[in-house]
RNA sequence: GCCCCGCUAGCUCAGUGGAUAGAGCAUCUGUCUUCUAAACAGAGGGUCGGGGGUUCGAAUCCCUCGCGGGGCACCA
């Protein structure tokens, strides 16, 4: 179904420009010509500061260089015309090419084969399954899911994984809390106090006959695994409401059963990365004195989570053979990045293949999230209040680098006025007008004469469509899906203007008496609708046919 | 003390070293008997945190200071 174009028109123009630069006699490395979207309408659609960039290399007047480039550059397919303006070379789409583009757009427009089938894993939002997801967790899940969607769209073979912690101190404390509730006691210091823990204990009493007869050392691991399993089910349900799925829920205990952490430790020992100190086993790069040593096995013999992570690296790169792993972490883990990178290197894994995306935190406006202080908003509650589409759009409109100060009342208000509806409404309008057209004109020409699309607002829609492959490419290379909702908004604006032209003057409606003209405008609607749908899909937002 | 992120319009935020810094919300003014007004057209609103520097050109790169958020465990 994916309709694969060779690449965006930006890439085509870039190549043509480079070729023109070669013709001027520039050899070797060509500086970045800064080809990008023109910011002012008078400067065309794409602009390059090629003249200024080459001024020094060629020791010539930038204006002259730009003029010569504009003269000689030949954009394939007549897609754009070049003109020099000072030291800049500006490119403007030709009407003819924009019209032809409209006819070429199919469902899935913008799909690219950037990944060439590269097998990669995206591991995201692997929260300790010891409680319900809250609004902070929403960010990583939505970001990670959207990254997967973008990567899949650009020819990557993506596996979506949730790493289920089951053997760390948090989950042990969780198991101990369930054990305490099973025996009618208060959870231990630092344990889990929510009502759901008591409910889990009661469920375990029913599902695990005899569990309350076992001593804690035997009962806790059983209760822990049972309760974690139940919590994982709840997390699955919560993320499913946000249109998120995982391929694999990978349990930490599987690592130890398969002996991978042990193998990793052995490998590090042989390579000289481990040492004993104070009765514990430490990891450290003997070459790197800056990075502090880290405990792998505690003096009490219990491994740290870091030991599991060593095995987890082997599981993914060696055993399962992923060429690249993308991890999505909250910024509170950023200090762990260098350690994971150096661990990977020590295990013989290229650290470049471990890509770690950090997103900043979501803080409640009233203060740090705390169940005890009554400052806690679950992801489910947020979805209940504003709906999945608005939640996803809300998170994805922000760059991962921005801290979110979360205000539930504001989020609900913004939910009702969320810009997501603006985009969805554009899609619904297009769908509706296509239905109206077929009712009014049961027999329309099979082929559209796109040369009839001459109004500026019609060409502006086509212009936005031309930019879509660039957005896809940029979102892929930067792993920044937030670029997509901003594009969606621009496209929706062009669509609304186009539609509204018909409200102002009826001869500009899509559906008019002339079947040829109707057919041509319908072609534009179809192209815009496919593109909106495709873009919304990539951010996991629905594209309703009526609103 | 060290490390990471941020500081852009009243608010929430975009902004690959390029030309005149943008959007949504809010405020104000217009536009529906005819394909969906959840829309469209327009107006006001800016020392891009402060100060240095690099550059033909800086919101963007470097240094420095300030403010806010997050980290610096035999927690995860």
Coordinates of C-alpha atoms (C1' of nucleotides) in Angstrom, one line a residue:
Chain A
X1 CA 0.0 0.0 0.0
X2 CA 2.9 2.3 0.6
X3 CA 3.4 4.6 -2.3
X4 CA 7.1 5.2 -2.6
X5 CA 8.5 8.3 -4.3
X6 CA 12.2 8.4 -4.8
X7 CA 12.4 11.4 -2.4
X8 CA 11.2 14.8 -1.7
X9 CA 11.5 17.7 -4.2
X10 CA 13.9 19.4 -1.8
X11 CA 16.4 16.6 -2.3
X12 CA 16.0 16.9 -6.1
X13 CA 16.6 20.7 -6.0
X14 CA 19.6 20.2 -3.7
X15 CA 21.2 17.8 -6.2
X16 CA 20.5 20.1 -9.1
X17 CA 22.0 23.0 -7.2
X18 CA 25.1 21.0 -6.3
X19 CA 25.5 20.1 -10.0
X20 CA 25.2 23.7 -10.9
X21 CA 27.9 24.6 -8.4
X22 CA 30.2 21.9 -10.0
X23 CA 29.7 23.6 -13.3
X24 CA 31.1 26.8 -11.9
X25 CA 34.3 24.8 -11.3
X26 CA 34.1 24.2 -7.6
X27 CA 35.9 21.0 -6.7
X28 CA 36.2 19.0 -3.6
X29 CA 34.0 19.7 -0.6
X30 CA 31.1 22.0 -1.2
X31 CA 29.9 24.0 1.8
X32 CA 26.4 23.5 3.1
X33 CA 24.3 25.6 0.8
X34 CA 21.5 26.1 3.3
X35 CA 18.7 25.0 1.1
X36 CA 15.5 25.2 3.1
X37 CA 12.0 26.5 3.1
X38 CA 11.8 30.2 2.2
X39 CA 10.4 32.1 5.1
X40 CA 8.9 35.0 3.2
X41 CA 6.4 34.5 0.3
X42 CA 8.4 36.9 -1.9
X43 CA 11.4 34.5 -1.7
X44 CA 9.7 31.6 -3.4
X45 CA 9.3 28.1 -1.8
X46 CA 12.9 27.1 -1.1
X47 CA 15.8 29.4 -0.6
X48 CA 19.5 28.8 -0.6
X49 CA 22.3 31.1 0.4
X50 CA 24.6 29.5 -2.1
X51 CA 26.1 32.7 -3.4
X52 CA 27.1 33.8 0.1
X53 CA 28.4 30.4 1.0
X54 CA 30.6 30.2 -2.1
X55 CA 31.8 33.8 -2.1
X56 CA 34.9 33.0 -0.2
X57 CA 35.7 29.8 -1.9
X58 CA 35.4 31.4 -5.4
X59 CA 36.6 34.8 -4.3
X60 CA 33.8 36.4 -6.2
X61 CA 30.9 38.6 -5.6
X62 CA 28.1 36.5 -4.0
X63 CA 25.5 38.3 -6.1
X64 CA 27.3 37.3 -9.3
X65 CA 27.6 33.7 -8.1
X66 CA 23.9 33.5 -7.2
X67 CA 23.0 34.9 -10.6
X68 CA 25.1 32.4 -12.5
X69 CA 23.7 29.5 -10.4
X70 CA 20.2 30.7 -11.0
X71 CA 21.0 30.8 -14.7
X72 CA 22.5 27.4 -15.0
X73 CA 20.6 25.3 -12.5
X74 CA 18.2 22.8 -14.0
X75 CA 15.6 21.3 -11.7
X76 CA 14.4 18.0 -13.1
X77 CA 10.8 17.6 -14.2
X78 CA 10.5 21.4 -14.3
X79 CA 9.5 21.3 -10.7
X80 CA 10.8 24.7 -9.8
X81 CA 12.3 27.8 -11.3
X82 CA 15.3 29.5 -9.9
X83 CA 15.9 33.2 -9.4
X84 CA 18.8 35.1 -7.9
X85 CA 18.1 37.7 -5.2
X86 CA 21.3 39.2 -3.8
X87 CA 23.5 36.3 -2.7
X88 CA 20.5 34.0 -2.5
X89 CA 19.2 31.5 -5.0
X90 CA 15.4 31.2 -4.6
X91 CA 13.3 28.4 -6.0
X92 CA 9.6 28.6 -6.8
X93 CA 7.4 25.7 -7.8
X94 CA 6.0 25.9 -11.2
X95 CA 2.2 25.7 -11.4
X96 CA 2.4 23.0 -13.9
X97 CA 4.5 20.8 -11.6
X98 CA 2.2 21.4 -8.6
X99 CA -0.8 20.4 -10.7
X100 CA 0.9 17.2 -11.8
X101 CA 1.9 16.4 -8.2
X102 CA -1.8 16.5 -7.1
X103 CA -2.6 13.8 -9.6
X104 CA 0.3 11.6 -8.5
X105 CA -0.6 11.6 -4.8
X106 CA -1.8 8.2 -3.5
X107 CA -2.6 6.9 0.0
X108 CA 0.6 6.7 1.9
X109 CA 2.2 9.6 0.1
X110 CA 5.5 10.6 1.6
X111 CA 6.6 7.0 2.5
X112 CA 10.3 6.6 1.9
X113 CA 12.8 3.8 2.0
X114 CA 15.3 5.5 4.2
X115 CA 15.8 2.5 6.4
X116 CA 16.2 -0.1 3.7
X117 CA 14.6 -2.6 5.9
X118 CA 17.0 -2.0 8.8
X119 CA 16.0 -4.2 11.8
X120 CA 15.8 -2.0 14.8
X121 CA 14.2 -2.0 18.1
X122 CA 12.5 0.9 19.8
X123 CA 12.2 0.3 23.6
X124 CA 10.0 3.0 25.2
X125 CA 8.3 3.9 28.4
X126 CA 9.4 0.8 30.2
X127 CA 8.0 1.9 33.5
X128 CA 8.2 -0.3 36.6
X129 CA 4.9 -2.0 36.6
X130 CA 4.2 -1.3 40.2
X131 CA 1.3 1.2 39.8
X132 CA -1.0 2.9 37.3
X133 CA 0.4 5.0 34.6
X134 CA 0.3 8.7 35.3
X135 CA 0.4 11.8 33.0
X136 CA 4.2 11.8 33.1
X137 CA 4.3 8.3 31.6
X138 CA 2.1 9.4 28.8
X139 CA 4.8 11.5 27.3
X140 CA 7.3 8.6 26.7
X141 CA 4.7 6.2 25.5
X142 CA 3.3 8.6 23.0
X143 CA 6.7 9.9 21.9
X144 CA 8.0 6.3 21.5
X145 CA 5.0 5.1 19.6
X146 CA 5.1 8.0 17.2
X147 CA 8.8 7.4 16.6
X148 CA 8.0 3.8 15.7
X149 CA 5.3 4.9 13.3
X150 CA 7.6 7.3 11.6
X151 CA 10.4 4.8 11.3
X152 CA 8.0 2.1 9.9
X153 CA 6.8 4.6 7.4
X154 CA 10.4 5.2 6.2
X155 CA 11.3 1.6 5.5
X156 CA 12.6 0.4 8.9
X157 CA 11.7 -3.0 10.3
X158 CA 10.7 -1.9 13.8
X159 CA 10.1 -4.0 16.8
X160 CA 8.4 -2.2 19.7
X161 CA 9.4 -3.4 23.1
X162 CA 8.5 -2.8 26.7
X163 CA 11.1 -4.0 29.2
X164 CA 9.3 -5.3 32.2
X165 CA 11.4 -4.9 35.4
X166 CA 10.8 -7.7 37.7
X167 CA 14.0 -8.2 39.7
X168 CA 15.0 -4.8 40.9
X169 CA 14.5 -3.2 44.3
X170 CA 11.4 -1.3 43.3
X171 CA 9.6 -4.4 42.2
X172 CA 10.8 -6.4 45.2
X173 CA 9.4 -3.7 47.4
X174 CA 6.2 -4.0 45.4
X175 CA 6.1 -7.8 46.0
X176 CA 6.8 -7.2 49.7
X177 CA 3.9 -4.8 49.9
X178 CA 1.5 -7.3 48.4
X179 CA 2.8 -9.9 50.8
X180 CA 2.1 -7.5 53.7
X181 CA -1.4 -6.8 52.5
X182 CA -2.0 -10.5 52.1
X183 CA -1.4 -10.8 55.9
X184 CA -3.3 -7.7 56.8
X185 CA -0.3 -5.7 57.5
X186 CA 0.9 -2.3 56.5
X187 CA 3.5 -2.3 53.6
X188 CA 7.1 -1.9 54.6
X189 CA 8.9 1.5 54.7
X190 CA 9.0 2.9 51.2
X191 CA 6.5 0.3 50.0
X192 CA 3.3 0.7 47.9
X193 CA 0.2 1.8 49.8
X194 CA -2.4 2.2 47.2
X195 CA -5.8 0.3 47.4
X196 CA -4.9 -1.6 44.3
X197 CA -2.1 -3.4 46.3
X198 CA -4.7 -4.8 48.7
X199 CA -6.9 -5.8 45.7
X200 CA -4.0 -7.6 44.2
X201 CA -3.3 -9.4 47.4
X202 CA -6.9 -10.6 47.5
X203 CA -6.8 -11.7 43.9
X204 CA -3.6 -13.6 44.6
X205 CA -5.2 -15.3 47.6
X206 CA -7.9 -16.6 45.2
X207 CA -5.6 -17.4 42.2
X208 CA -2.6 -18.8 44.0
X209 CA -4.0 -21.3 46.5
X210 CA -1.9 -21.8 49.6
X211 CA 0.1 -18.6 49.0
X212 CA -0.7 -17.3 52.4
X213 CA 0.8 -20.3 54.0
X214 CA 4.3 -19.8 52.5
X215 CA 7.1 -17.9 54.3
X216 CA 7.9 -14.5 52.9
X217 CA 11.1 -15.6 51.2
X218 CA 9.1 -18.1 49.1
X219 CA 5.9 -16.2 48.7
X220 CA 7.2 -12.8 47.8
X221 CA 8.7 -13.8 44.4
X222 CA 5.5 -15.6 43.5
X223 CA 3.3 -12.7 44.6
X224 CA 5.6 -10.3 42.8
X225 CA 5.4 -12.0 39.5
X226 CA 1.7 -12.4 39.8
X227 CA 1.0 -8.8 40.8
X228 CA 3.4 -7.5 38.1
X229 CA 1.5 -9.6 35.5
X230 CA -1.7 -8.0 36.6
X231 CA -0.2 -4.5 36.4
X232 CA 1.2 -5.2 33.0
X233 CA -2.3 -6.1 31.9
X234 CA -3.5 -2.8 33.1
X235 CA -0.7 -0.9 31.4
X236 CA -1.5 -2.7 28.2
X237 CA -5.1 -1.6 28.5
X238 CA -4.1 2.0 29.3
X239 CA -1.8 2.4 26.3
X240 CA -4.2 0.6 24.0
X241 CA -6.6 3.4 24.7
X242 CA -4.0 5.8 23.3
X243 CA -3.7 3.7 20.2
X244 CA -0.4 2.3 21.2
X245 CA 0.8 -1.3 20.9
X246 CA 3.9 -3.2 21.7
X247 CA 5.3 -6.3 19.9
X248 CA 7.0 -7.6 22.9
X249 CA 6.7 -7.3 26.7
X250 CA 10.2 -8.5 27.6
X251 CA 10.5 -9.7 31.2
X252 CA 13.7 -9.0 33.1
X253 CA 13.6 -12.4 34.8
X254 CA 13.9 -14.1 31.3
X255 CA 17.4 -12.6 31.1
X256 CA 18.6 -14.3 34.2
X257 CA 17.0 -17.6 33.2
X258 CA 18.8 -17.5 29.9
X259 CA 22.1 -16.6 31.6
X260 CA 22.7 -13.5 29.6
X261 CA 23.8 -11.2 32.4
X262 CA 26.1 -13.9 33.6
X263 CA 27.6 -14.1 30.1
X264 CA 28.0 -10.4 29.9
X265 CA 29.8 -10.3 33.2
X266 CA 32.1 -13.1 32.1
X267 CA 32.9 -11.2 28.9
X268 CA 33.6 -8.0 30.8
X269 CA 35.8 -9.8 33.3
X270 CA 37.9 -11.3 30.5
X271 CA 38.2 -7.9 28.9
X272 CA 39.4 -6.3 32.1
X273 CA 36.4 -4.1 32.8
X274 CA 35.5 -5.6 36.2
X275 CA 37.2 -5.3 39.6
X276 CA 36.4 -6.3 43.2
X277 CA 36.2 -3.6 45.8
X278 CA 34.6 -3.5 49.3
X279 CA 33.2 -7.0 48.6
X280 CA 31.2 -5.8 45.5
X281 CA 31.9 -6.2 41.8
X282 CA 32.4 -3.0 39.9
X283 CA 32.3 -2.0 36.2
X284 CA 34.8 0.6 35.0
X285 CA 36.6 1.4 31.9
X286 CA 40.3 1.3 32.8
X287 CA 41.0 3.8 30.0
X288 CA 38.5 6.3 31.2
X289 CA 39.3 7.9 34.5
X290 CA 36.6 10.5 34.2
X291 CA 33.7 8.0 34.4
X292 CA 33.0 6.6 37.8
X293 CA 32.9 2.9 38.5
X294 CA 29.5 1.3 38.9
X295 CA 28.4 -1.6 41.0
X296 CA 27.3 -4.7 39.1
X297 CA 27.0 -7.2 42.0
X298 CA 26.4 -5.8 45.4
X299 CA 28.5 -7.0 48.4
X300 CA 25.4 -9.0 49.5
X301 CA 25.6 -11.0 46.3
X302 CA 22.5 -9.4 44.7
X303 CA 23.0 -8.0 41.2
X304 CA 22.0 -4.4 40.5
X305 CA 19.7 -3.4 37.6
X306 CA 22.9 -2.5 35.8
X307 CA 23.8 -6.2 35.7
X308 CA 20.4 -6.9 34.0
X309 CA 21.0 -4.1 31.5
X310 CA 24.3 -5.7 30.5
X311 CA 22.5 -8.9 29.7
X312 CA 19.7 -6.9 28.0
X313 CA 22.3 -5.3 25.7
X314 CA 23.4 -8.8 24.7
X315 CA 19.9 -10.0 24.3
X316 CA 19.1 -7.3 21.8
X317 CA 22.3 -6.9 19.8
X318 CA 23.8 -10.4 20.0
X319 CA 21.0 -12.8 20.5
X320 CA 18.2 -11.1 18.7
X321 CA 20.4 -9.3 16.2
X322 CA 19.0 -5.8 16.0
X323 CA 21.2 -3.5 14.1
X324 CA 20.1 -0.5 16.1
X325 CA 18.2 0.1 19.4
X326 CA 16.4 3.3 20.1
X327 CA 15.5 3.9 23.8
X328 CA 13.1 6.6 25.0
X329 CA 13.9 7.7 28.5
X330 CA 12.8 10.5 30.8
X331 CA 15.4 13.1 31.6
X332 CA 15.7 11.9 35.1
X333 CA 17.8 9.0 33.7
X334 CA 20.1 11.1 31.7
X335 CA 23.0 10.4 34.0
X336 CA 22.7 6.8 33.1
X337 CA 23.4 7.4 29.4
X338 CA 27.3 7.5 29.5
X339 CA 27.3 4.3 31.6
X340 CA 25.1 2.4 29.1
X341 CA 27.2 3.7 26.2
X342 CA 30.5 2.6 27.8
X343 CA 28.9 -0.7 28.8
X344 CA 27.9 -1.3 25.2
X345 CA 31.4 -0.4 24.0
X346 CA 33.0 -2.7 26.6
X347 CA 30.8 -5.6 25.3
X348 CA 31.9 -5.0 21.8
X349 CA 28.8 -3.2 20.6
X350 CA 29.1 0.0 18.7
X351 CA 27.7 2.7 21.0
X352 CA 26.5 4.6 18.0
X353 CA 23.9 1.8 17.5
X354 CA 22.4 2.5 20.9
X355 CA 20.4 5.7 20.4
X356 CA 19.0 7.2 23.5
X357 CA 16.2 9.8 23.2
X358 CA 15.6 11.8 26.3
X359 CA 12.5 13.8 27.0
X360 CA 12.1 16.3 29.7
X361 CA 9.7 15.7 32.6
X362 CA 6.0 16.3 33.1
X363 CA 5.5 18.2 36.3
X364 CA 2.2 19.0 37.9
X365 CA 1.7 22.7 38.3
X366 CA 0.9 22.2 42.0
X367 CA 4.2 20.5 42.6
X368 CA 5.9 17.1 42.2
X369 CA 3.5 14.3 41.6
X370 CA 2.8 12.4 44.8
X371 CA 0.0 10.0 45.6
X372 CA 0.3 10.7 49.3
X373 CA -0.2 14.4 48.8
X374 CA -3.1 13.8 46.5
X375 CA -1.2 15.2 43.6
X376 CA -1.6 12.4 41.1
X377 CA -3.3 12.3 37.7
X378 CA -3.5 9.0 35.9
X379 CA -3.2 8.7 32.2
X380 CA -6.6 7.0 32.1
X381 CA -8.2 9.9 33.8
X382 CA -6.7 12.3 31.3
X383 CA -7.9 10.2 28.4
X384 CA -11.4 10.0 30.0
X385 CA -11.5 13.8 30.2
X386 CA -10.2 14.9 26.8
X387 CA -9.9 11.8 24.6
X388 CA -7.0 10.0 23.0
X389 CA -6.6 12.3 20.0
X390 CA -6.3 15.5 22.1
X391 CA -4.0 13.8 24.5
X392 CA -1.6 12.6 21.8
X393 CA -1.7 16.0 20.1
X394 CA -1.1 17.8 23.4
X395 CA 2.1 15.9 24.1
X396 CA 3.4 15.8 20.5
X397 CA 3.1 19.5 20.0
X398 CA 6.0 19.9 22.3
X399 CA 9.6 19.3 21.6
X400 CA 11.0 16.6 23.9
X401 CA 13.4 19.2 25.3
X402 CA 10.7 21.2 26.9
X403 CA 9.5 20.5 30.5
X404 CA 5.8 20.3 30.7
X405 CA 4.1 22.1 33.6
X406 CA 0.9 20.1 33.7
X407 CA -2.4 21.8 34.7
X408 CA -5.3 19.4 34.5
X409 CA -8.0 22.1 34.3
X410 CA -6.0 23.8 31.6
X411 CA -5.5 20.5 29.8
X412 CA -9.2 19.9 29.8
X413 CA -9.9 23.4 28.5
X414 CA -7.2 23.0 25.9
X415 CA -8.7 19.6 25.2
X416 CA -11.9 21.2 24.0
X417 CA -10.0 23.8 22.0
X418 CA -7.2 21.5 21.0
X419 CA -5.7 22.3 17.6
X420 CA -6.2 18.6 16.8
X421 CA -9.8 19.4 15.9
X422 CA -8.7 22.0 13.5
X423 CA -6.8 19.4 11.5
X424 CA -9.5 16.7 11.9
X425 CA -12.1 19.2 10.8
X426 CA -10.2 19.8 7.6
X427 CA -10.2 16.1 6.9
X428 CA -13.9 15.8 7.7
X429 CA -14.7 18.7 5.4
X430 CA -12.8 17.1 2.5
X431 CA -14.5 13.7 3.1
X432 CA -17.9 15.4 3.1
X433 CA -17.4 17.4 0.0
X434 CA -16.3 14.3 -1.9
X435 CA -19.6 12.6 -0.9
X436 CA -21.5 15.7 -2.0
X437 CA -19.8 15.7 -5.3
X438 CA -20.7 12.1 -6.2
X439 CA -24.3 12.8 -5.2
X440 CA -24.5 15.9 -7.4
X441 CA -22.5 14.4 -10.3
X442 CA -23.1 10.6 -10.5
X443 CA -21.0 10.4 -13.6
X444 CA -17.8 12.4 -13.3
X445 CA -14.9 12.2 -15.8
X446 CA -12.6 9.3 -14.8
X447 CA -9.5 11.4 -15.2
X448 CA -9.0 14.8 -13.7
X449 CA -7.7 17.6 -15.8
X450 CA -5.4 19.1 -13.1
X451 CA -4.5 22.0 -15.2
X452 CA -7.8 23.5 -14.2
X453 CA -6.4 24.0 -10.7
X454 CA -5.3 27.6 -11.2
X455 CA -6.6 29.5 -8.2
X456 CA -3.9 30.7 -5.7
X457 CA -5.6 28.9 -2.8
X458 CA -5.7 25.7 -4.8
X459 CA -2.1 25.9 -5.7
X460 CA -1.3 26.7 -2.1
X461 CA -2.8 23.4 -1.0
X462 CA -0.6 21.6 -3.6
X463 CA 2.4 23.6 -2.4
X464 CA 1.9 22.3 1.2
X465 CA 1.5 18.8 -0.2
X466 CA 4.9 19.2 -1.9
X467 CA 6.6 19.8 1.5
X468 CA 5.3 16.7 3.1
X469 CA 8.2 14.3 2.1
X470 CA 10.6 16.8 3.6
X471 CA 8.8 16.7 6.9
X472 CA 8.8 12.9 6.9
X473 CA 12.5 12.9 6.2
X474 CA 13.4 15.4 8.9
X475 CA 11.2 13.7 11.5
X476 CA 13.0 10.4 10.7
X477 CA 16.6 11.7 10.7
X478 CA 16.1 13.7 13.9
X479 CA 13.6 11.2 15.5
X480 CA 11.4 14.2 16.3
X481 CA 7.8 13.5 15.6
X482 CA 6.7 16.9 16.9
X483 CA 7.5 18.3 13.5
X484 CA 4.4 16.4 12.2
X485 CA 1.6 18.1 14.0
X486 CA 3.1 21.5 13.1
X487 CA 3.0 20.5 9.4
X488 CA -0.5 19.1 9.8
X489 CA -1.6 22.5 11.0
X490 CA -0.1 24.3 8.0
X491 CA -1.7 21.9 5.6
X492 CA -5.1 22.2 7.4
X493 CA -4.8 26.0 7.1
X494 CA -4.4 25.7 3.4
X495 CA -7.3 23.3 3.1
X496 CA -9.6 25.5 5.1
X497 CA -8.7 28.5 3.0
X498 CA -9.3 26.5 -0.2
X499 CA -12.7 25.3 1.1
X500 CA -13.7 28.7 2.4
X501 CA -13.1 30.3 -1.0
X502 CA -16.3 28.5 -2.0
X503 CA -18.2 30.0 0.9
X504 CA -17.2 33.5 -0.1
X505 CA -18.0 32.9 -3.8
X506 CA -19.9 30.0 -5.0
X507 CA -18.1 29.6 -8.3
X508 CA -15.1 28.6 -6.2
X509 CA -16.7 25.7 -4.5
X510 CA -15.5 22.2 -5.1
X511 CA -18.8 21.1 -6.4
X512 CA -19.9 23.3 -9.3
X513 CA -22.0 22.7 -12.4
X514 CA -19.0 22.1 -14.6
X515 CA -18.1 18.4 -14.2
X516 CA -14.6 18.9 -15.5
X517 CA -13.8 21.6 -12.9
X518 CA -15.5 19.7 -10.2
X519 CA -13.5 16.6 -11.0
X520 CA -10.2 18.6 -10.9
X521 CA -11.0 20.1 -7.5
X522 CA -12.1 16.7 -6.3
X523 CA -8.6 15.5 -7.2
X524 CA -7.1 18.1 -5.0
X525 CA -9.4 17.2 -2.2
X526 CA -8.5 13.6 -2.5
X527 CA -4.7 14.3 -2.5
X528 CA -5.0 16.6 0.5
X529 CA -7.2 14.1 2.3
X530 CA -4.8 11.2 1.8
X531 CA -1.9 13.4 3.0
X532 CA -3.8 14.6 6.1
X533 CA -4.8 11.0 6.9
X534 CA -1.2 9.8 6.4
X535 CA 0.2 12.5 8.6
X536 CA -2.4 12.0 11.4
X537 CA -1.7 8.3 11.3
X538 CA 2.0 8.9 12.0
X539 CA 1.1 10.7 15.2
X540 CA -1.6 8.1 16.1
X541 CA -4.5 10.5 15.7
X542 CA -7.7 9.5 14.0
X543 CA -8.9 11.1 10.8
X544 CA -12.7 11.3 11.1
X545 CA -14.9 11.5 8.0
X546 CA -17.5 13.6 9.7
X547 CA -17.5 15.8 12.8
Chain B
rG1 C1' 30.5 21.6 43.3
rC2 C1' 29.8 18.7 38.5
rC3 C1' 26.3 17.1 34.3
rC4 C1' 21.7 17.5 31.2
rC5 C1' 17.3 20.6 29.5
rG6 C1' 14.8 25.2 29.2
rC7 C1' 14.3 30.9 29.2
rU8 C1' 11.1 33.7 22.2
rA9 C1' 4.1 37.9 22.0
rG10 C1' -0.4 38.4 28.0
rC11 C1' -0.5 32.5 28.3
rU12 C1' 1.2 27.6 25.9
rC13 C1' 4.9 26.8 22.5
rA14 C1' 7.4 26.2 17.0
rG15 C1' 11.7 28.1 14.8
rU16 C1' 18.2 23.0 9.8
rG17 C1' 24.0 30.0 11.0
rG18 C1' 20.7 33.5 6.4
rA19 C1' 16.6 38.0 4.0
rU20 C1' 11.0 41.4 7.3
rA21 C1' 11.3 36.0 14.2
rG22 C1' 6.1 32.6 13.6
rA23 C1' 1.6 29.5 15.3
rG24 C1' -2.4 28.3 18.8
rC25 C1' -5.1 30.4 22.9
rA26 C1' -6.6 35.1 24.9
rU27 C1' -8.1 40.5 23.3
rC28 C1' -10.5 43.6 19.4
rU29 C1' -13.0 44.2 14.1
rG30 C1' -15.6 42.0 10.1
rU31 C1' -17.8 37.3 7.2
rC32 C1' -23.0 32.0 7.3
rU33 C1' -30.8 31.4 3.3
rU34 C1' -26.5 27.9 -1.1
rC35 C1' -20.4 21.8 -0.7
rU36 C1' -19.8 21.4 7.6
rA37 C1' -18.6 28.9 10.8
rA38 C1' -14.8 23.2 15.2
rA39 C1' -14.1 27.8 9.5
rC40 C1' -12.3 32.4 7.0
rA41 C1' -10.3 37.7 6.6
rG42 C1' -8.0 41.5 9.4
rA43 C1' -5.8 44.4 13.9
rG44 C1' -2.9 45.0 18.2
rG45 C1' 0.9 42.7 20.9
rG46 C1' 8.6 41.1 20.8
rU47 C1' 15.4 44.5 24.5
rC48 C1' 14.3 36.1 21.3
rG49 C1' 16.7 36.0 30.0
rG50 C1' 21.5 39.8 30.7
rG51 C1' 26.5 40.7 29.0
rG52 C1' 30.7 39.5 25.9
rG53 C1' 32.7 36.9 21.4
rU54 C1' 33.0 34.3 16.4
rU55 C1' 30.9 35.5 11.5
rC56 C1' 29.6 39.0 5.4
rG57 C1' 25.2 37.4 8.6
rA58 C1' 23.4 34.9 15.4
rA59 C1' 17.0 33.4 18.6
rU60 C1' 20.4 29.6 16.5
rC61 C1' 27.6 28.6 17.4
rC62 C1' 31.3 29.8 21.7
rC63 C1' 32.3 32.0 26.7
rU64 C1' 30.1 34.1 31.1
rC65 C1' 26.3 35.4 34.6
rG66 C1' 21.1 35.0 36.2
rC67 C1' 16.5 32.3 36.8
rG68 C1' 13.6 27.6 36.5
rG69 C1' 13.4 22.1 35.8
rG70 C1' 16.0 17.3 36.3
rG71 C1' 20.2 14.4 37.6
rC72 C1' 24.9 13.2 40.2
rA73 C1' 23.6 5.6 45.3
rC74 C1' 26.0 -1.3 46.7
rC75 C1' 17.7 3.2 44.0
rA76 C1' 15.6 2.5 39.1

